Every structure is written in C-alpha cells, then in structure tokens.
Amino acid sequence: MKLTGAQAILQSLIEEDVNTIFGYPGGANMPLYDALYDYSNKLRHILVRHEQGATHAAEGYARVTGKPGVCFATSGPGATNLVTGIADAMMDSVPLVCVTGQVAAHLLGSDAFQETDIIGITTPITKWNYQITKAEEIPSVFAKAFMIAQHGRPGPVLIDVTKNAQFELFEYVYSKHVTIQKYIKKTPLNTESIDKAVQLINMARKPYLIVGHGVLISKAEKELQTLMEKASIPAAVTLHGLSSIPSDHPLYVGMVGMHGNLGPNVLTNQADVIVAIGMRFDDRVTGRLSHYAPHAKIVHIDIDASELQKNVQVHVAIQEDAKTALKALLPLVKKQKHEGWLSSFVVQKKTEMLAAKKRAAKHTDLPTMKDVIEALSNETKGEAIIVADVGQNQMFTARYYGYKHPNSFITSGGLGTMGFALPASIGAQIAAPKIEVYAIAGDGGIQMNIQELATVQQEKLPIKIIVMSNGYLGMVRQWQQLFFKKRYSSTPITGPDLLLVAKAYGMQAARVTKKVHLSSALKEMRNYKSSYLLEVTVEQEDNIFPMMPAGASVEEMSLEE
Amino acid sequence: MIYTINIVAENKPGVLYRLTGLLTRRKINIENLSAYETKKPGISQITVTADINPEVVDTVVKQMDRIVEIVNIKYHVAHR
C-alpha cells in the first residue's frame, strides 16, 4: 500500500490502538494535519489551546487508560511548548508518544524558520527520541516508540518528523514486532531475593508496606491487598500510590511524605521490616536520609534497576514489576497478626485528628481547603476521578478525599507542575466519559493553562472545576510563614473574576464564600450536566499539617505552626 | 575516584549525547572518551573515564543502562 509519510503516521497510530490525539497544528506538521482530515472517523483530535495542555491532557488520558497518550505539535515553539509536560511524564512514569513536525531535512541545522533542536532539548527528559527524515522510517520507528513508552517503567518518547518525510510516498508495511536488543534479555525472577524477603516478612514484628505508583502501573492492587490481609501488614501510600488501596481498608494507614499523615511517617522509624513496592524513596518521602527507618530491614521492589540502592540502602533489592514480585511473595508469606503494631497507627491517627480539630476551631466561617475536599468526598462517595494541581490544594486533595478505585487520583508529583490539573482533567474525562471528573486547583495554578477552558467547551466535556482561592500562592506562602519569617515575597496574588471568565467561555459557574453553603453548591455543580466552575473562597492563611520541614526526619513531623 | 566505564551499544545517533548528558547532569567532567564501531556491524564500543563519587557511581551506571541502545555496561576503578 502506497502512503504518504503523514498517512503512514496516522495508520501506525491506528495499528497501535490509538483513537485520541491531543495536539495543535502549525507550519511543519501541516501535511500530518491534512492527512488527519480524512481520518476523523478513526482518530479523535483534541485541539488544545497551548501545546503544554496537550501533554498534560495526554498524561491524564494515559493515567486513566494505562495506554500511551499521544500528542502532536509543530516544530519550534510548538515543540518547545511540550517540554514541561514531557519532563512531567518522565518524572511520573507516564507513557507518552509525542510527534513533532520539523523543518525539511535539507534545512536542518540552518536556523530555518521555526527550527529548533527538539531532539537535543528533549534528550534528558525522554526515555527515547528519534528524528525521522525519510518516510520509510515511519513504521518501524513508531512501533519502536510505542514499545519503549510502555516497556518496563513507562515514560515519554518523542518522534520528530521532517516536513519532507511527511510528504514522501512510500510502500507502507507495519509490523508491531520490532527487536530492541536490550528488551530481549529478560532476567529471570531472583528467587533468592524473594526467599530473603519472605524470611524478613515472616519474622517481622512491625512490618510495614509503602506502596507507590508501580502497583497501579502493573495493576497489582489485588495482590497487594491479599498480601496486606494475609500477613496483617499496615500499608501506606506515596502521593502517586494513592487510590491503589481503598482508603477505607482497615489496614490502610494513609500517605507518607512531607505533607503526609502523622502515623505513616513517624512509624516508619519504628518498623522492623519495610516492604517498599513500586516507589522510589523520593526526598519528599524520606526526609533526612540519615534518620530514615533506622530500625528496619528494607525490601525494595522496583522495575527500574537504577532506583534500587539509589537513595536508601536496602537489604533486599528485587528488580521486578510489582505484580510479578507480589505474586511470587504471596504463597510463601505466613498468616500473621500484628495487633499491637496496628494499634500504634490508630494512636497516631487520633493525635493527628485532634490537632486538626484544634486548628479548625481557630477558623472563621470561611471554608478551608479541608472542608471543600471532605465535602466533595462525601458528596461523590469517593467515586469520582480527582485531578489535583500543585501546592496546598494538591496536598489537601491527597489527604482528605476518600479514594476508592485505582487511578482515581491524578496529579503532577515528581515535577510538581502548576497548571497541570485543568488540561490533565481533559484527558481523564475523555478516557472515562462516564465517570465524574473533578479538576482541583488554587487561584495560582488555575491561571496557568486557563486557556484550556476553551478546549473543555469545544469538546463539550462535563468536567467540574473547583478553584480554591485564598489570594496567595498558598504553599510558598506557608513556607514563607514557617521558614522565612513571614516575609510574603511575591506570594499575594490577584486574578480575574473567575465567574466572568467562565461566562466568557460559555461555562456555568458559581462562587461559595461560606462553609454552610458548600454542600448545596457542590450538589448543584454535580447535578449540572455540562462543565462547571465552582470557585470557593477559602481561609486565606490556612496551612497543611502535619508537615515534615525540609531537612527534618520523618519523626519530626510538626502538627501546627 | 577515577572510574572507567565500558559500554557496548547499538551504533545509533544520540547515544553518546544521552550518556554524556547523564554525566553533565551531575557535573561530572570526562577525562577520556572513545567511541568506535566494532567488527560486529551496528555495534559500538564506548569507553568513558571520569572522576565520579564512589557513592553514586553505581547509580550513574545504572541510569546509563536505561538508555535503550545500550546492550552491555560495566565499570571499574581506572588503572593509573
């Protein structure tokens, strides 16, 4: 079959089971968009309003479906606008395939109009990238790209296609089976390490599971719960591990990390065996490394060898995906009861709740972010997909929503990209059209990528947006209050009247300024069949506690200012 | 500590860029570097010598091993 390069790209995407593309046309990818005109029944193209929005939407889509998200952008500024989203996907192990247009091959290196070295720019933030200069390269490069994006620890790849390659006619044949030398050799499961891990787990008196994104990626939620229940092991999650365990599970103890729960952090240092699954001991999780888990023998399961022994020296390192490793552990782990140990989590939880109650008593009748998220959780019964932005709003959303289903919490963790929530919610809603999707942001983050409101409207997506406005860049302000003598340098922020903004985009909107109106406002929003923006004016200088100050150990969680 | 890293990789554009980028990221200066195609077509031998903190060398090499085109990678303390 003779196809142009542009047609071949679209045909390759269809071979890879793609049906949705997030993108933006421009000079260097015009042949691709011209070909797309004839593929509109097979490929849904979502026109974003900024290429960064395309990457985050593709991330949201990938997080919900487990399939790679696909982005199109033109050369030069179109391509460079993808950079933040690609870096975000790299940090958070999200599979993306980004296709950029490029100037014609004979112009490469000449500073041609809208030429930029996007291969050079994205090399450190992609798993792999490649520049196609001849159409005949397209099938094998696309097959390879999709394999790499999904293989092992997922991540973003970028394919740069020169304009001439998009025009060229060639004989198109697609084969999904590409050989990547590296992926051929598969090391068998190390049974010795599994045995060592089992021995530790079976002898432990205070065993503790710390669960990360890897459990969701490998779909090992059931195996994880079986292990927790069989050996009666309390389990905490990282930010990206959230929603891997139903939050009402009796052995679920909460979130670890800088703004995590008290018990999960403090008790890390009392555990005698820690099994860390699909997580990477990020500095936001460990706090001061020299005082991290001093009494524990640590078993670390991760698919990425370079994460093992990177931050924390562990006793047993198992390079394997979470599901395979858990399946190997399960039959060998003994039934246990750890009642005393479990009750220490209950004690810590009480302390944390008491402190929260004390803090709440100081507040006015303005709602707090905690009030908003708790009300949303009650209202939706934990059934929604929640896409959080970055900052205080994100931490409150992580802590106070009762997640029930895998992949129902989506956020930018590793890179911490403000402006993530709105575009990511677009991808999530397209991936799960029947599920309620909420984008949660602050009045800072909503102003980054606010242009994507137009995308929501053009695509008629019923996304619900909650903006919690406190007139500050809240997380930075909290740090200024606590660690920079309350010198609020450039953190007070104003914004447009969001109700008017929503109206301008043709979106329904409302504002809440009193706690007592919160629940009815949420109900009204939920019942509205189309998109809806709810702005909640929240307590101005509220803080997220407990918190682990930078450089402190997990034991040194502070409960108040 | 001065280490020598021996790498066998597919001979593709960008591999050296990815490798050296991982060193640049940690501000590691390269003392010696050679890259050539071996007798086996399509396969390159790359040797890098650099001053690397012993605490991170293992992670750096494992991060290099994430590069898709790298077939084999080993390191040792450099003979001086």
XYZ file of C-alpha atoms in Angstrom:
641
model
C 0.000 0.000 0.000
C 1.486 3.352 -1.080
C 1.028 6.050 1.539
C 2.467 9.453 2.239
C 4.542 9.789 5.376
C 1.722 11.735 7.019
C -0.802 8.996 6.229
C 1.671 6.404 7.437
C 1.965 8.139 10.802
C -1.802 8.035 11.291
C -2.014 4.458 10.069
C 0.747 3.496 12.520
C -1.180 5.122 15.370
C -4.254 3.094 14.457
C -2.120 -0.066 14.448
C -1.094 0.853 17.980
C -4.713 1.094 19.104
C -4.698 4.881 19.345
C -8.015 6.658 18.928
C -7.341 10.022 20.556
C -4.696 12.654 19.808
C -4.073 15.880 21.693
C -2.411 18.493 19.567
C -2.002 21.750 17.740
C -1.220 22.317 14.071
C 1.452 24.577 12.594
C 3.646 25.006 9.551
C 5.879 21.977 9.973
C 3.112 19.458 10.668
C 0.583 20.677 8.116
C 0.890 17.560 5.928
C 0.070 15.494 9.032
C -2.992 17.575 9.812
C -4.033 17.473 6.189
C -3.965 13.669 6.317
C -5.852 13.743 9.632
C -8.768 15.406 7.814
C -9.527 12.038 6.197
C -9.093 10.037 9.411
C -11.589 11.888 11.595
C -13.802 8.800 11.926
C -10.946 6.765 13.402
C -8.860 9.320 15.229
C -10.367 11.928 17.531
C -8.205 15.016 17.583
C -8.499 17.297 20.581
C -7.379 20.783 19.680
C -5.800 22.202 22.820
C -5.067 25.895 23.265
C -1.385 25.526 24.104
C 0.879 22.557 23.450
C 1.660 22.183 27.160
C -2.036 21.479 27.575
C -1.702 18.659 25.048
C 0.984 16.913 27.069
C -0.899 17.140 30.355
C -4.146 16.047 28.690
C -2.263 13.092 27.212
C -0.895 12.330 30.679
C -4.380 12.387 32.180
C -5.549 10.111 29.386
C -2.641 7.719 29.905
C -3.109 7.623 33.675
C -6.740 6.590 33.313
C -6.419 4.144 30.377
C -2.943 2.737 31.007
C -2.274 3.285 27.291
C 0.210 5.831 25.926
C -1.154 9.330 25.432
C -0.417 10.835 22.026
C 0.467 14.481 21.302
C 1.039 16.364 18.063
C 2.863 19.667 17.841
C 4.583 21.651 15.183
C 8.294 22.487 15.098
C 9.973 25.319 17.007
C 7.676 26.877 19.607
C 5.106 24.109 19.252
C 7.746 21.559 20.124
C 9.347 23.566 22.930
C 5.917 24.108 24.488
C 5.740 20.343 25.001
C 8.835 20.325 27.167
C 7.259 20.831 30.617
C 4.714 18.087 30.017
C 7.328 15.671 28.721
C 9.514 16.305 31.770
C 6.451 15.798 33.941
C 5.688 12.453 32.287
C 9.315 11.366 32.657
C 9.308 12.040 36.397
C 5.952 10.359 36.942
C 6.493 7.346 34.638
C 3.641 8.196 32.271
C 3.740 6.719 28.753
C 3.508 9.415 26.070
C 4.235 9.411 22.356
C 4.870 12.958 21.161
C 5.067 13.620 17.432
C 6.587 16.926 16.396
C 6.840 18.412 12.946
C 10.261 19.569 11.852
C 11.607 21.706 9.019
C 12.530 19.838 5.831
C 15.632 17.675 6.145
C 17.738 19.827 3.835
C 17.187 22.821 6.139
C 18.209 21.074 9.373
C 20.895 22.979 11.214
C 20.409 26.176 9.209
C 18.303 28.114 11.742
C 15.360 27.865 9.389
C 12.022 29.425 10.376
C 10.616 27.579 13.397
C 13.535 25.197 13.527
C 14.640 24.041 16.939
C 16.730 21.083 18.011
C 13.898 19.339 19.826
C 15.810 16.055 19.852
C 18.633 17.779 21.716
C 16.241 19.599 24.020
C 14.199 16.530 24.970
C 17.023 14.003 25.272
C 17.325 14.276 29.073
C 13.550 14.159 29.585
C 12.553 11.287 27.315
C 13.092 7.546 27.512
C 13.936 7.704 23.825
C 13.607 10.077 20.912
C 14.265 9.927 17.200
C 14.266 12.201 14.183
C 12.659 10.788 11.057
C 13.979 12.345 7.849
C 12.657 9.741 5.385
C 9.094 8.428 5.202
C 10.229 4.812 5.007
C 11.490 5.025 8.597
C 7.998 5.740 9.944
C 6.517 2.262 10.563
C 9.488 0.800 12.410
C 10.165 3.965 14.415
C 6.546 4.255 15.551
C 6.412 0.579 16.509
C 9.602 1.046 18.489
C 8.340 4.235 20.124
C 5.155 2.596 21.381
C 7.072 -0.380 22.693
C 9.582 1.783 24.544
C 6.949 4.112 26.027
C 5.196 1.144 27.648
C 8.024 -1.266 28.353
C 9.258 -1.690 31.925
C 8.968 1.644 33.676
C 6.772 3.674 31.321
C 7.748 7.121 30.103
C 7.606 9.642 27.291
C 9.158 9.257 23.841
C 9.349 11.866 21.106
C 9.425 11.423 17.355
C 10.463 14.420 15.281
C 9.350 14.158 11.640
C 10.769 16.465 8.998
C 8.251 18.006 6.634
C 9.650 16.249 3.547
C 9.184 12.876 5.259
C 5.517 13.699 5.835
C 5.062 14.369 2.098
C 7.038 11.433 0.678
C 5.193 8.471 -0.824
C 6.427 5.011 0.068
C 5.335 1.407 0.335
C 3.790 1.137 3.819
C 4.023 -2.068 5.830
C 3.562 -2.091 9.603
C 4.924 -4.640 11.984
C 4.390 -4.272 15.715
C 7.239 -6.668 16.336
C 10.388 -4.648 16.490
C 13.532 -6.002 18.019
C 15.122 -3.990 20.731
C 18.255 -5.840 21.760
C 18.004 -4.583 25.308
C 14.468 -5.866 25.802
C 15.216 -9.362 24.538
C 17.237 -10.473 27.523
C 14.859 -10.798 30.427
C 16.487 -11.669 33.703
C 14.511 -14.390 35.473
C 12.931 -13.636 38.837
C 15.590 -13.781 41.517
C 14.176 -16.481 43.802
C 16.968 -15.974 46.293
C 15.872 -12.373 46.884
C 12.248 -13.444 47.087
C 13.190 -16.012 49.738
C 15.132 -13.425 51.706
C 12.204 -11.016 51.533
C 9.782 -13.715 52.676
C 12.031 -14.589 55.593
C 12.108 -10.962 56.710
C 8.353 -10.526 56.325
C 7.609 -13.743 58.212
C 9.891 -12.836 61.127
C 8.799 -9.219 61.346
C 7.004 -7.942 64.399
C 6.411 -4.491 62.972
C 6.165 -4.958 59.222
C 5.177 -2.021 57.079
C 4.272 -1.650 53.422
C 4.960 1.527 51.480
C 3.165 1.480 48.173
C 3.925 3.610 45.131
C 2.758 4.237 41.599
C 4.295 0.952 40.415
C 1.430 -1.006 41.965
C -1.073 0.947 39.863
C 1.043 0.719 36.710
C 1.375 -3.051 36.968
C -2.253 -3.419 38.113
C -1.212 -5.282 41.259
C -3.870 -3.844 43.571
C -5.471 -7.227 44.290
C -2.179 -8.967 45.001
C -1.210 -6.117 47.289
C -4.421 -6.359 49.282
C -4.049 -10.115 49.573
C -0.549 -9.667 50.993
C -1.716 -6.967 53.415
C -4.571 -9.113 54.659
C -2.715 -12.428 54.808
C 0.180 -11.118 56.872
C -1.788 -8.334 58.536
C 0.595 -5.602 57.391
C -0.355 -1.934 57.612
C 0.127 -0.154 54.286
C 0.805 3.464 53.483
C 0.987 5.017 50.032
C 3.094 7.663 48.368
C 1.384 10.561 46.573
C 1.266 8.535 43.367
C 0.345 5.356 45.209
C -2.911 6.996 46.305
C -6.016 5.148 45.134
C -4.159 1.832 44.870
C -5.786 0.792 48.166
C -9.360 1.804 49.041
C -8.967 4.443 51.718
C -11.489 2.702 53.991
C -9.498 -0.537 54.043
C -8.786 -1.396 57.695
C -5.069 -1.912 57.000
C -4.691 1.312 55.031
C -2.974 3.897 57.192
C -2.593 6.925 54.915
C 0.081 8.755 52.991
C 3.794 9.100 53.657
C 5.854 12.158 52.846
C 6.364 15.800 53.648
C 2.641 16.555 53.870
C 1.509 13.028 54.524
C -0.198 11.645 57.612
C 1.428 11.542 61.007
C 1.418 7.797 61.674
C 2.752 6.664 58.300
C 5.731 8.997 58.653
C 6.545 8.703 62.344
C 6.089 4.949 62.464
C 8.460 4.439 59.542
C 11.145 4.777 62.172
C 9.653 2.091 64.395
C 9.034 -0.522 61.733
C 11.365 -3.519 61.802
C 10.703 -4.584 58.208
C 9.650 -2.224 55.428
C 8.500 -3.565 52.089
C 8.574 -0.726 49.551
C 6.784 -1.572 46.342
C 6.953 0.415 43.115
C 8.176 3.575 44.788
C 11.494 5.389 44.643
C 12.282 6.806 48.101
C 11.922 10.352 46.853
C 13.371 13.046 49.128
C 9.819 14.242 49.817
C 9.122 10.760 51.232
C 12.267 10.046 53.218
C 13.061 13.402 54.794
C 16.561 13.375 56.265
C 18.074 10.160 54.939
C 20.458 9.595 57.853
C 17.437 9.326 60.153
C 15.213 7.271 57.885
C 13.989 3.881 59.053
C 16.970 3.144 61.319
C 15.414 0.000 62.815
C 14.112 -1.524 59.624
C 15.369 -4.123 57.258
C 14.120 -2.852 53.917
C 12.872 -4.860 50.967
C 12.647 -2.710 47.838
C 10.724 -3.897 44.803
C 11.059 -1.758 41.692
C 11.146 -2.480 37.996
C 13.828 0.148 37.395
C 17.254 -1.134 38.472
C 18.585 2.407 38.757
C 16.108 3.133 41.556
C 17.438 0.265 43.689
C 20.061 1.384 46.216
C 19.801 4.938 44.841
C 18.579 6.927 47.824
C 18.170 4.342 50.551
C 20.496 1.393 51.068
C 18.189 -1.594 51.280
C 18.726 -5.147 52.486
C 16.866 -6.912 49.727
C 16.514 -5.346 46.292
C 14.155 -7.013 43.855
C 14.227 -5.705 40.307
C 10.799 -6.717 39.127
C 7.404 -5.275 38.403
C 5.142 -5.066 41.433
C 2.655 -7.660 40.250
C 5.209 -10.361 39.444
C 7.062 -9.800 42.709
C 3.891 -9.794 44.804
C 2.690 -12.980 43.124
C 5.973 -14.645 43.999
C 5.855 -13.463 47.620
C 2.232 -14.298 48.330
C 2.252 -18.098 48.646
C 5.359 -18.006 50.840
C 4.230 -15.367 53.292
C 2.765 -16.720 56.519
C -0.510 -15.677 58.047
C 0.179 -13.285 60.880
C -1.486 -10.930 63.332
C 0.184 -7.686 64.386
C -2.421 -6.150 66.633
C -0.144 -4.136 68.886
C 1.689 -2.679 65.918
C -1.539 -1.834 64.125
C -2.890 -0.060 67.172
C 0.081 2.305 67.208
C -1.186 3.666 63.871
C -4.577 4.236 65.468
C -2.957 6.186 68.299
C -1.098 8.417 65.827
C -4.249 8.948 63.802
C -6.054 10.167 66.910
C -3.250 12.619 67.653
C -3.396 13.922 64.101
C -7.176 14.291 64.143
C -7.110 16.056 67.482
C -4.596 18.566 66.155
C -6.731 19.095 63.034
C -9.771 19.718 65.224
C -7.855 22.259 67.292
C -6.774 24.037 64.120
C -10.314 24.026 62.730
C -11.614 25.732 65.870
C -9.460 28.773 65.069
C -11.063 29.281 61.690
C -13.794 31.707 60.680
C -16.906 30.835 58.721
C -14.857 30.767 55.517
C -14.407 27.206 54.329
C -10.952 25.648 54.492
C -9.500 23.501 51.712
C -10.013 20.537 54.030
C -13.726 21.392 54.280
C -14.011 21.573 50.499
C -12.322 18.261 49.799
C -14.119 16.427 52.607
C -17.434 17.752 51.346
C -16.592 16.679 47.797
C -15.597 13.246 49.049
C -18.898 12.852 50.903
C -20.893 14.192 48.004
C -19.295 11.901 45.392
C -18.818 8.977 47.817
C -15.263 8.564 46.576
C -16.447 7.503 43.132
C -15.018 10.395 41.101
C -11.700 10.834 39.328
C -9.876 13.646 41.037
C -7.192 15.600 39.195
C -5.234 17.839 41.521
C -2.975 20.736 40.642
C 0.146 21.507 42.657
C 0.549 23.132 46.032
C -1.634 23.252 49.129
C -4.719 22.374 47.078
C -2.946 19.206 45.945
C -1.944 18.108 49.410
C -5.410 18.724 50.856
C -6.882 16.793 47.929
C -4.466 13.933 48.507
C -5.174 13.800 52.212
C -8.903 14.340 52.537
C -10.593 12.624 49.612
C -11.616 9.011 50.222
C -10.311 7.276 47.100
C -11.995 4.009 46.227
C -10.867 2.967 42.772
C -7.418 2.525 41.196
C -6.163 5.534 39.230
C -8.851 7.811 40.601
C -6.247 10.320 41.806
C -4.136 12.066 39.201
C -1.585 14.764 39.885
C 1.864 16.003 38.990
C 4.107 14.545 41.659
C 7.735 14.413 40.625
C 7.940 17.616 38.643
C 5.212 19.432 40.576
C 3.828 21.300 37.578
C 1.377 24.092 38.400
C -1.292 24.320 35.724
C -1.443 20.530 35.417
C -4.968 19.893 36.678
C -7.193 21.543 34.085
C -5.565 20.050 30.963
C -4.989 16.677 32.669
C -8.685 16.528 33.575
C -9.490 16.880 29.861
C -7.542 13.711 29.095
C -9.045 11.920 32.093
C -12.608 12.817 31.093
C -12.063 11.694 27.503
C -10.609 8.421 28.781
C -13.505 7.892 31.197
C -16.530 9.644 29.703
C -18.969 8.075 32.158
C -17.118 8.946 35.339
C -17.324 12.291 37.112
C -14.024 14.137 36.733
C -13.020 16.989 39.022
C -10.103 19.323 38.440
C -8.967 20.874 41.713
C -6.726 23.925 41.669
C -5.785 27.027 43.579
C -6.101 30.586 42.344
C -2.434 30.469 41.291
C -2.443 27.229 39.304
C -5.749 27.856 37.542
C -4.156 30.890 35.896
C -1.534 28.663 34.336
C -3.185 26.879 31.392
C -6.521 28.611 31.984
C -6.768 28.770 28.182
C -7.785 25.099 28.219
C -11.256 26.144 29.385
C -11.872 26.689 25.680
C -10.860 23.092 24.934
C -13.288 21.831 27.587
C -16.043 23.832 25.919
C -15.209 22.967 22.321
C -15.184 19.265 23.199
C -18.317 19.628 25.358
C -16.696 17.818 28.269
C -18.716 17.770 31.516
C -15.633 18.468 33.650
C -16.177 20.063 37.023
C -13.552 22.550 38.121
C -13.098 23.587 41.722
C -10.847 26.565 42.354
C -9.949 27.144 45.975
C -8.969 30.795 46.130
C -7.038 32.192 49.043
C -5.380 35.147 47.362
C -1.953 33.598 47.813
C 0.399 31.145 46.229
C -0.500 29.098 49.257
C 2.258 26.533 49.560
C 5.045 29.034 49.066
C 3.308 31.398 51.474
C 3.086 28.605 54.055
C 6.829 28.071 53.759
C 7.469 31.820 53.963
C 5.393 31.892 57.136
C 7.172 28.950 58.698
C 10.745 29.276 57.463
C 11.203 32.815 56.107
C 9.857 34.907 58.995
C 6.520 35.536 57.332
C 8.110 37.672 54.612
C 5.431 37.144 51.964
C 7.594 37.901 48.964
C 5.553 37.839 45.743
C 3.016 35.340 47.029
C -0.092 37.543 47.316
C -1.847 37.011 44.002
C -4.881 38.511 42.349
C -6.769 37.048 39.479
C -9.649 37.768 37.197
C -13.238 37.350 38.322
C -13.422 33.627 37.579
C -17.198 33.739 37.214
C -16.835 36.249 34.412
C -14.023 34.218 32.885
C -16.182 31.106 32.927
C -19.061 33.093 31.470
C -16.811 34.383 28.706
C -16.027 30.781 27.802
C -19.710 29.890 27.981
C -19.233 27.826 31.118
C -21.595 27.668 34.074
C -20.048 28.932 37.290
C -20.743 29.781 40.906
C -18.923 31.059 43.949
C -19.091 29.967 47.573
C -17.821 32.066 50.433
C -19.429 30.367 53.406
C -18.917 26.949 54.868
C -22.647 26.422 55.261
C -23.245 26.790 51.529
C -20.556 24.358 50.473
C -22.586 21.193 50.335
C -25.504 22.678 48.396
C -23.123 24.342 45.932
C -21.364 21.031 45.316
C -24.711 19.325 44.798
C -25.735 21.939 42.285
C -22.476 21.529 40.408
C -22.768 17.736 40.374
C -26.274 17.842 39.052
C -25.337 20.189 36.245
C -24.923 18.124 33.096
C -22.175 20.183 31.453
C -18.905 21.701 32.541
C -18.988 23.840 35.665
C -16.568 26.021 37.558
C -17.009 26.451 41.280
C -14.835 28.979 42.999
C -14.575 28.590 46.747
C -13.135 31.498 48.667
C -11.184 29.699 51.356
C -9.446 30.673 54.565
C -6.552 32.894 53.476
C -3.677 31.723 55.587
C -4.539 28.137 56.305
C -1.696 25.636 56.336
C -1.407 21.971 55.538
C -0.365 19.971 58.594
C 1.195 17.772 59.694
C 4.308 18.549 57.758
C 7.895 17.491 57.706
C 10.088 20.588 57.363
C 12.803 20.307 54.702
C 15.818 18.540 56.136
C 13.862 17.094 59.069
C 13.418 13.392 59.656
C 10.133 11.509 59.320
C 9.869 11.539 63.109
C 9.965 15.302 63.269
C 6.526 15.958 61.808
C 5.078 19.201 63.101
C 1.387 19.315 63.863
C 0.977 23.070 63.948
C 2.688 26.394 63.331
C 37.637 8.263 42.332
C 38.528 7.756 38.680
C 36.379 5.114 37.014
C 36.374 3.614 33.554
C 33.009 2.679 32.115
C 32.926 0.191 29.247
C 29.837 0.286 27.127
C 28.580 -1.828 24.255
C 25.803 -0.080 22.385
C 23.863 -0.075 19.164
C 25.573 2.367 16.821
C 22.776 4.935 16.625
C 22.733 8.737 16.667
C 22.184 10.301 20.076
C 23.555 7.503 22.267
C 26.705 9.401 23.157
C 24.619 12.517 23.840
C 22.427 10.619 26.302
C 25.446 9.078 28.003
C 27.396 12.291 28.418
C 24.213 14.135 29.417
C 23.891 11.873 32.450
C 27.392 12.917 33.488
C 26.784 16.613 32.781
C 23.644 16.479 34.935
C 25.813 15.636 37.949
C 28.597 17.987 36.877
C 30.966 15.102 36.248
C 33.849 16.050 33.961
C 35.030 13.498 31.421
C 38.749 12.740 31.433
C 38.842 10.439 28.424
C 36.337 9.160 25.940
C 36.478 6.897 22.919
C 33.773 5.545 20.659
C 34.100 3.353 17.593
C 32.182 0.722 15.694
C 33.328 -2.796 16.482
C 33.871 -5.570 13.949
C 30.276 -6.555 14.589
C 28.282 -4.242 12.306
C 25.968 -1.814 14.069
C 27.597 -2.311 17.437
C 29.782 0.331 19.071
C 32.266 0.193 21.875
C 32.313 3.301 24.056
C 34.784 3.855 26.857
C 34.450 6.745 29.275
C 36.873 7.654 32.032
C 35.740 10.187 34.609
C 36.113 11.263 38.212
C 32.936 10.040 39.918
C 31.947 10.000 43.578
C 32.095 6.322 44.642
C 28.757 6.762 46.420
C 26.910 7.488 43.177
C 28.897 5.612 40.540
C 26.667 2.561 40.688
C 23.507 4.641 40.247
C 25.061 6.678 37.427
C 25.983 3.498 35.564
C 22.527 2.024 36.154
C 20.980 5.245 34.865
C 23.165 4.912 31.765
C 21.918 1.371 31.401
C 18.377 2.747 30.969
C 19.435 4.060 27.553
C 17.556 1.856 25.111
C 20.525 1.328 22.755
C 22.945 0.152 25.438
C 23.460 -3.582 25.245
C 26.040 -4.014 27.955
C 27.706 -1.759 30.507
C 30.408 -2.370 33.101
C 32.632 -0.154 35.198
C 35.777 -0.444 37.248
C 38.235 1.758 39.079
C 40.607 3.144 36.447
C 44.162 1.831 36.280
C 46.528 4.710 36.526
